[in-house]
Amino acid sequence: MRPSGRAPDELRPIRLTRHYTKYAEGSVLVEFGDTRVICNASVEERVPRFLKGKGQGWVTAEYGMLPRSTNIRMGREAAQGRQGGRTMEIQRLIGRSLRAVVDLTALGEVTVAIDCDVIQADGGTRTSAITGAYVALVDAVGSLLKKRVIAHSPIHGQVASVSVGIYEGRPVLDLDYIEDSTAETDMNVIMNEAGGFIEIQGTAEGHAFRMNELQAMLDLAKTGIGTLLAKQTEALAKS
Amino acid sequence: MRPSGRAPDELRPIRLTRHYTKYAEGSVLVEFGDTRVICNASVEERVPRFLKGKGQGWVTAEYGMLPRSTNIRMGREAAQGRQGGRTMEIQRLIGRSLRAVVDLTALGEVTVAIDCDVIQADGGTRTSAITGAYVALVDAVGSLLKKRVIAHSPIHGQVASVSVGIYEGRPVLDLDYIEDSTAETDMNVIMNEAGGFIEIQGTAEGHAFRMNELQAMLDLAKTGIGTLLAKQTEALAKS
Amino acid sequence: MRPSGRAPDELRPIRLTRHYTKYAEGSVLVEFGDTRVICNASVEERVPRFLKGKGQGWVTAEYGMLPRSTNIRMGREAAQGRQGGRTMEIQRLIGRSLRAVVDLTALGEVTVAIDCDVIQADGGTRTSAITGAYVALVDAVGSLLKKRVIAHSPIHGQVASVSVGIYEGRPVLDLDYIEDSTAETDMNVIMNEAGGFIEIQGTAEGHAFRMNELQAMLDLAKTGIGTLLAKQTEALAKS
Amino acid sequence: MRPSGRAPDELRPIRLTRHYTKYAEGSVLVEFGDTRVICNASVEERVPRFLKGKGQGWVTAEYGMLPRSTNIRMGREAAQGRQGGRTMEIQRLIGRSLRAVVDLTALGEVTVAIDCDVIQADGGTRTSAITGAYVALVDAVGSLLKKRVIAHSPIHGQVASVSVGIYEGRPVLDLDYIEDSTAETDMNVIMNEAGGFIEIQGTAEGHAFRMNELQAMLDLAKTGIGTLLAKQTEALAKS
Amino acid sequence: MRPSGRAPDELRPIRLTRHYTKYAEGSVLVEFGDTRVICNASVEERVPRFLKGKGQGWVTAEYGMLPRSTNIRMGREAAQGRQGGRTMEIQRLIGRSLRAVVDLTALGEVTVAIDCDVIQADGGTRTSAITGAYVALVDAVGSLLKKRVIAHSPIHGQVASVSVGIYEGRPVLDLDYIEDSTAETDMNVIMNEAGGFIEIQGTAEGHAFRMNELQAMLDLAKTGIGTLLAKQTEALAKS
Amino acid sequence: MRPSGRAPDELRPIRLTRHYTKYAEGSVLVEFGDTRVICNASVEERVPRFLKGKGQGWVTAEYGMLPRSTNIRMGREAAQGRQGGRTMEIQRLIGRSLRAVVDLTALGEVTVAIDCDVIQADGGTRTSAITGAYVALVDAVGSLLKKRVIAHSPIHGQVASVSVGIYEGRPVLDLDYIEDSTAETDMNVIMNEAGGFIEIQGTAEGHAFRMNELQAMLDLAKTGIGTLLAKQTEALAKS
């Protein structure tokens, strides 16, 4: 029995709220249950130094948590003078996942920077961030199409992400904080709309996991991501 | 005529939403029109090093802006490795303003740290932060009373804040971003419930201001703060 | 009775020594009693990045304290790897105050950077720094006129600053350290030669202050700043 | 055909040289072909602050690259004043992988810190680092047993790691730099001696990968890790 | 002919002004011609962490330059967030030189921290700093004797420093900035009152120097330091 | 008797291994007994900002120690976020020593950056680094000659370095760690092939040293450097 009473293959309630703030070209509040992340996509018509003159664009992400998004207040990274290893790891993952569905050359010399800021953390902040960031990215690209900076969308795929794990010996989908903190295995899966894997990161927290457990977790992930992709499509269908 | 169509002595719509996130002992979303700030008060039963063994508590604040809370994306302070001067100035101001209404000895060896994070900035982020932070502080102290860490509230006053300025030659209350960016004078006023000044900071952006202009601005501030104090009281009256 | 035996409206002995060091285009040692600050104005014929190509100049300030300018040795900010909040707050204030009397367009693409370094601190370091920095700025602009980089002075006003406060229940002018550390209210006032306010920053340290106290403090400030402006004029009259 | 002429399931020449430097309690030079990493395990009889008084030990890792370990000289992280995201990601991975085979309570209040410094990088620095670090860890624990700080080894498993990927459409084992930089998919697999997964991290660089590709890669990894575990055993068998 | 018209073995005018600021236990303004350095010695009755419980004290130094102590304004190290290599090199040298004449065990668990801040730089800032710092150290130790923290002075020698060099083919004493910037060889010599060398640092800027040149420079240094030691003694003789 | 049993004028076994890593244009492992330093010289066809457009090149060095190159593990400078004073001092010394034998104008707009990374430290890391770095520099310049970036070598001298000191009252050559940590005087000498001094840095650790001791140490240094220059020549003679 999961602490939340959910079935093993049951996602938490998912909400994707577009146009959440008024300035960003794409602004999405994504909620996976009590986990709430603001994904703001900003368009800048220039590229980072390492891409100058290469005739292509860039999609990148930054991640942060409000100090009291968690049960115990964390120190503010800006006050500490450095981003921690976990933060860097997550923002690199979000950026890679989004770039996997964008033709950077077709984007032109434009940067889309997606800020994922966690307002409330209850497990799955990185997977919800990726899922919400995709919607923000589509809206940001939409603003470029509208302004005719580009004629066609450079986005050639759809991407969503969910966590899976082994909790009390059973594979479960979309772990909340209580499950996450005691799970034996924790895996983040990022997939596209064609069922291909963009990234998988699985970590044994307790015992090492077996091939059949991996298989079961990936099956759950596939189901969950199918639902998330549909939620994204639905959110984007609203004008 | 103000860009928003407001009368010179008219506040923007004010909203104070308590219990905005689930972990913080006090959590308030404060809105002054389109300006939205999350104020999370965290209670820690220890004090900073410089107060150790002095038999008193501490109230402090930190301030941050989401990178895209503004019209143009700002660099993330955590990524830049330092908090800017404006950030430090504001968080010091918020902390001082709150400590002005707290008896730190009566608080005991407890720290209340209030994180004010700007989700959307449309002028007046520091004044709305102070106004919201007071409510979060009351809730945080309430949690200490409930847990019987302290027997009586150490809060001996009420504090709210508003900006005033000279816009196109006329004194106005609660400037939004458009007004703020072209105002000749910009003043932040922090007052208590007895009409005393806790802090005033006035800056001539255009011509130097005169005593009669100062007087007119302080009169507007007094009116505005009266309303804000009532809004705080109303919000805190809800269980 | 003030600890120094001064009358409530009496400034400490004021000294402004020009040409204090030999390299800076403007170099002033300012003394308000035992408070001693070196104000060095440096001229650079370029502007910061954010002003490039805008056809205007910039006036900015940096502030520092020698580690043992104070009663207890402070850590050296360079060794700690960051400037503290108070430092940033003060240097931003000095810069704003000076820019209030300069036509930056008339200055041309030139930066005047004014370093205010406190040799000995006995209260009022920021107000003495502003008062001294103005004189250094005039000398720095004088060097530009002499070199015919500009034909006319872009300085269109005169600025000086003093602190006022409520000490043992009475308004007093130009607080020294002993007064400052126990004052109920502390206010820094920056005015121009026409009696207009450029900036006021008042903070209740003890009880919140009332309108009549504010009025009394501002009256004292006006008197004190009148004397300071005369001291500046006198110093600048010497060749 | 692989650039190196290796068969798809062929590892590069593997060397594990123990006692490589004279001070560290465990010191191993690990070579996967031209990739050379020094793994120095240091024993300290104290624990990090967050573990104080919890009656357990800690195993952690740090990772660095000599600036010219790569084809193009990289900036030195110490000179830049911060460790990059990739560095943090890798050192966190190494630490997690080793902790997966250590009973931290049985270790006692001891920290084993393993420095993995890349002398020459030709692909697979993190997988070789993990493989070498395990041997260094065993030697470091050996020094504790010898000094009778602990009576029994807290190491309850063996761990090794290898990369696999899809290169020119075919699954291959242990990618060198040329393969790595053009591979469509790159996966790092960390397994224990019982064939369980400790961590898997797979990233689609080109097209998203399919379940059958994942299966093929994991099969290769299993074979390769089998060999690496044998190489570790062999190295540790020497006195 | 030297630019200043001095004889090859002629020091610049030397001044040592004690009690230069009012807070430091030892405060000396040292002037070697136009080079002016404030040396403030602060006494703290505690020791750095690495000496805790070892029954000895510590003498250390920090060095800084006002941004416009030089002909061209330098960036402020506190603003840049780090001390440069030259600064660190110099402050380490000052600290070592002073410790060479102090019995740290006899000092007891006390730290004397000497801040050497350059007000105006015209060559020889490190040698003048050492020469002035010694006097400040004696005064700081005097305050400990007066307060009876220690019964006897732990200072067992006297130390002074001067630069020598090869300028236009001839050995010269106490180089000013013009000489220093074109000298073929530049050497800083630190000696005690018994004519022993505490430190010598010689650098060929142009051609490598020969043994006979070294000998000639050391002879000049000996003469110059003799005069400096006498100046210190004279300054300390004043009550 | 020296701890190692060496004669007072006896160097440790010296080894210079060229082509130690495969990417650097010059790569040398230098060994002075148990002290092992990798010196990698990297060629970049650009110059630092302060030399842009001046028609000359630059030779610079960076120095680092593996955390466990020493008996007690040191903190990693990259993790601490800053290079220590000793590191900066040493890398500045290495750079100056190499530039003393290079005609930077003849080098053209090219930078040779030499990374000296200590694998194992047993005294004399800076002197061995200089000695090895010279060989790496020659190889790096060789690569420029081969690529015909320059027609003639800009290296006009040869440089090597050794430490000398007073150990148990006797002058000794090439101190190892045990000697170094208890020596009364420690001196690093850098000379060219013509017997000229490029840099000398002598520090009294115990008693101040006398002219005759200095003379004796410099004589030992000359002998030792003679051998080191021959070792360099021999190593460079191999193709």
PDB file of C-alpha atoms in Angstrom, chain A residues 6-103:
ATOM      1  CA  ARG A   6      -2.488   5.423  -4.925  1.00  0.00           C
ATOM      2  CA  ALA A   7      -2.299   2.316  -7.106  1.00  0.00           C
ATOM      3  CA  PRO A   8       1.280   1.342  -8.113  1.00  0.00           C
ATOM      4  CA  ASP A   9       0.739   2.655 -11.634  1.00  0.00           C
ATOM      5  CA  GLU A  10      -1.154   5.779 -10.620  1.00  0.00           C
ATOM      6  CA  LEU A  11       0.214   9.276 -11.182  1.00  0.00           C
ATOM      7  CA  ARG A  12      -0.539  12.042  -8.740  1.00  0.00           C
ATOM      8  CA  PRO A  13      -3.024  14.677  -9.974  1.00  0.00           C
ATOM      9  CA  ILE A  14      -1.258  16.515 -12.800  1.00  0.00           C
ATOM     10  CA  ARG A  15      -1.902  20.144 -13.640  1.00  0.00           C
ATOM     11  CA  LEU A  16      -0.256  22.312 -16.268  1.00  0.00           C
ATOM     12  CA  THR A  17      -1.197  26.000 -16.024  1.00  0.00           C
ATOM     13  CA  ARG A  18       0.005  28.094 -18.958  1.00  0.00           C
ATOM     14  CA  HIS A  19       0.553  31.883 -18.903  1.00  0.00           C
ATOM     15  CA  TYR A  20       1.280  31.656 -15.190  1.00  0.00           C
ATOM     16  CA  THR A  21       3.339  34.855 -15.067  1.00  0.00           C
ATOM     17  CA  LYS A  22       2.990  37.748 -17.454  1.00  0.00           C
ATOM     18  CA  TYR A  23       6.472  38.503 -18.753  1.00  0.00           C
ATOM     19  CA  ALA A  24       7.962  35.192 -19.872  1.00  0.00           C
ATOM     20  CA  GLU A  25       7.406  34.093 -23.486  1.00  0.00           C
ATOM     21  CA  GLY A  26       6.395  30.726 -22.052  1.00  0.00           C
ATOM     22  CA  SER A  27       5.256  30.446 -18.437  1.00  0.00           C
ATOM     23  CA  VAL A  28       3.879  27.253 -16.964  1.00  0.00           C
ATOM     24  CA  LEU A  29       3.033  26.177 -13.444  1.00  0.00           C
ATOM     25  CA  VAL A  30       3.376  22.439 -13.333  1.00  0.00           C
ATOM     26  CA  GLU A  31       1.949  20.433 -10.451  1.00  0.00           C
ATOM     27  CA  PHE A  32       2.503  16.748  -9.754  1.00  0.00           C
ATOM     28  CA  GLY A  33       0.378  16.510  -6.621  1.00  0.00           C
ATOM     29  CA  ASP A  34       1.919  18.832  -4.037  1.00  0.00           C
ATOM     30  CA  THR A  35       5.056  19.372  -6.087  1.00  0.00           C
ATOM     31  CA  ARG A  36       4.764  22.767  -7.730  1.00  0.00           C
ATOM     32  CA  VAL A  37       7.321  24.179 -10.156  1.00  0.00           C
ATOM     33  CA  ILE A  38       7.220  27.387 -12.165  1.00  0.00           C
ATOM     34  CA  CYS A  39       8.763  26.940 -15.626  1.00  0.00           C
ATOM     35  CA  ASN A  40       9.487  30.259 -17.315  1.00  0.00           C
ATOM     36  CA  ALA A  41      10.912  30.168 -20.834  1.00  0.00           C
ATOM     37  CA  SER A  42      12.722  33.323 -21.915  1.00  0.00           C
ATOM     38  CA  VAL A  43      13.658  34.082 -25.504  1.00  0.00           C
ATOM     39  CA  GLU A  44      16.821  36.021 -26.231  1.00  0.00           C
ATOM     40  CA  GLU A  45      17.898  36.751 -29.784  1.00  0.00           C
ATOM     41  CA  ARG A  46      21.550  35.926 -29.153  1.00  0.00           C
ATOM     42  CA  VAL A  47      23.549  32.816 -28.365  1.00  0.00           C
ATOM     43  CA  PRO A  48      26.164  31.973 -25.756  1.00  0.00           C
ATOM     44  CA  ARG A  49      29.769  32.724 -26.622  1.00  0.00           C
ATOM     45  CA  PHE A  50      30.683  29.133 -27.518  1.00  0.00           C
ATOM     46  CA  LEU A  51      28.039  29.133 -30.297  1.00  0.00           C
ATOM     47  CA  LYS A  52      28.729  32.550 -31.776  1.00  0.00           C
ATOM     48  CA  GLY A  53      28.800  32.531 -35.533  1.00  0.00           C
ATOM     49  CA  LYS A  54      27.881  28.857 -35.786  1.00  0.00           C
ATOM     50  CA  GLY A  55      24.456  29.554 -37.238  1.00  0.00           C
ATOM     51  CA  GLN A  56      22.525  27.710 -34.573  1.00  0.00           C
ATOM     52  CA  GLY A  57      20.550  28.420 -31.429  1.00  0.00           C
ATOM     53  CA  TRP A  58      20.575  27.066 -27.893  1.00  0.00           C
ATOM     54  CA  VAL A  59      18.098  25.719 -25.374  1.00  0.00           C
ATOM     55  CA  THR A  60      19.225  25.719 -21.764  1.00  0.00           C
ATOM     56  CA  ALA A  61      17.729  25.459 -18.296  1.00  0.00           C
ATOM     57  CA  GLU A  62      18.354  26.659 -14.791  1.00  0.00           C
ATOM     58  CA  TYR A  63      16.889  25.098 -11.682  1.00  0.00           C
ATOM     59  CA  GLY A  64      16.338  26.462  -8.216  1.00  0.00           C
ATOM     60  CA  MET A  65      14.346  25.762  -5.095  1.00  0.00           C
ATOM     61  CA  LEU A  66      12.819  28.365  -2.829  1.00  0.00           C
ATOM     62  CA  PRO A  67      14.587  27.919   0.524  1.00  0.00           C
ATOM     63  CA  ARG A  68      11.389  26.781   2.205  1.00  0.00           C
ATOM     64  CA  SER A  69      10.021  24.690  -0.640  1.00  0.00           C
ATOM     65  CA  THR A  70      11.131  21.787   1.528  1.00  0.00           C
ATOM     66  CA  ASN A  71      10.233  20.489   4.953  1.00  0.00           C
ATOM     67  CA  ILE A  72      13.429  21.849   6.507  1.00  0.00           C
ATOM     68  CA  ARG A  73      14.595  25.259   5.261  1.00  0.00           C
ATOM     69  CA  MET A  74      17.617  24.949   2.985  1.00  0.00           C
ATOM     70  CA  GLY A  75      20.235  27.667   2.705  1.00  0.00           C
ATOM     71  CA  ARG A  76      19.662  30.010  -0.241  1.00  0.00           C
ATOM     72  CA  GLU A  77      22.192  29.190  -2.953  1.00  0.00           C
ATOM     73  CA  ALA A  78      22.568  32.876  -3.899  1.00  0.00           C
ATOM     74  CA  ALA A  79      23.561  33.666  -0.303  1.00  0.00           C
ATOM     75  CA  GLN A  80      25.964  30.723  -0.157  1.00  0.00           C
ATOM     76  CA  GLY A  81      27.656  31.957  -3.309  1.00  0.00           C
ATOM     77  CA  ARG A  82      27.403  28.738  -5.274  1.00  0.00           C
ATOM     78  CA  GLN A  83      24.949  26.322  -6.777  1.00  0.00           C
ATOM     79  CA  GLY A  84      25.175  22.868  -5.269  1.00  0.00           C
ATOM     80  CA  GLY A  85      25.980  19.685  -7.137  1.00  0.00           C
ATOM     81  CA  ARG A  86      22.371  18.486  -7.127  1.00  0.00           C
ATOM     82  CA  THR A  87      21.178  21.763  -8.646  1.00  0.00           C
ATOM     83  CA  MET A  88      23.762  21.616 -11.409  1.00  0.00           C
ATOM     84  CA  GLU A  89      22.991  17.993 -12.124  1.00  0.00           C
ATOM     85  CA  ILE A  90      19.285  18.698 -12.471  1.00  0.00           C
ATOM     86  CA  GLN A  91      19.556  21.783 -14.632  1.00  0.00           C
ATOM     87  CA  ARG A  92      21.958  20.024 -16.962  1.00  0.00           C
ATOM     88  CA  LEU A  93      19.462  17.156 -17.262  1.00  0.00           C
ATOM     89  CA  ILE A  94      16.545  19.473 -18.050  1.00  0.00           C
ATOM     90  CA  GLY A  95      18.554  21.264 -20.724  1.00  0.00           C
ATOM     91  CA  ARG A  96      19.690  18.033 -22.398  1.00  0.00           C
ATOM     92  CA  SER A  97      16.174  16.617 -22.378  1.00  0.00           C
ATOM     93  CA  LEU A  98      14.724  19.626 -24.144  1.00  0.00           C
ATOM     94  CA  ARG A  99      17.516  19.891 -26.688  1.00  0.00           C
ATOM     95  CA  ALA A 100      16.760  16.295 -27.643  1.00  0.00           C
ATOM     96  CA  VAL A 101      13.549  17.455 -29.326  1.00  0.00           C
ATOM     97  CA  VAL A 102      14.776  20.718 -30.880  1.00  0.00           C
ATOM     98  CA  ASP A 103      16.594  21.250 -34.165  1.00  0.00           C
TER      99      ASP A 103
END
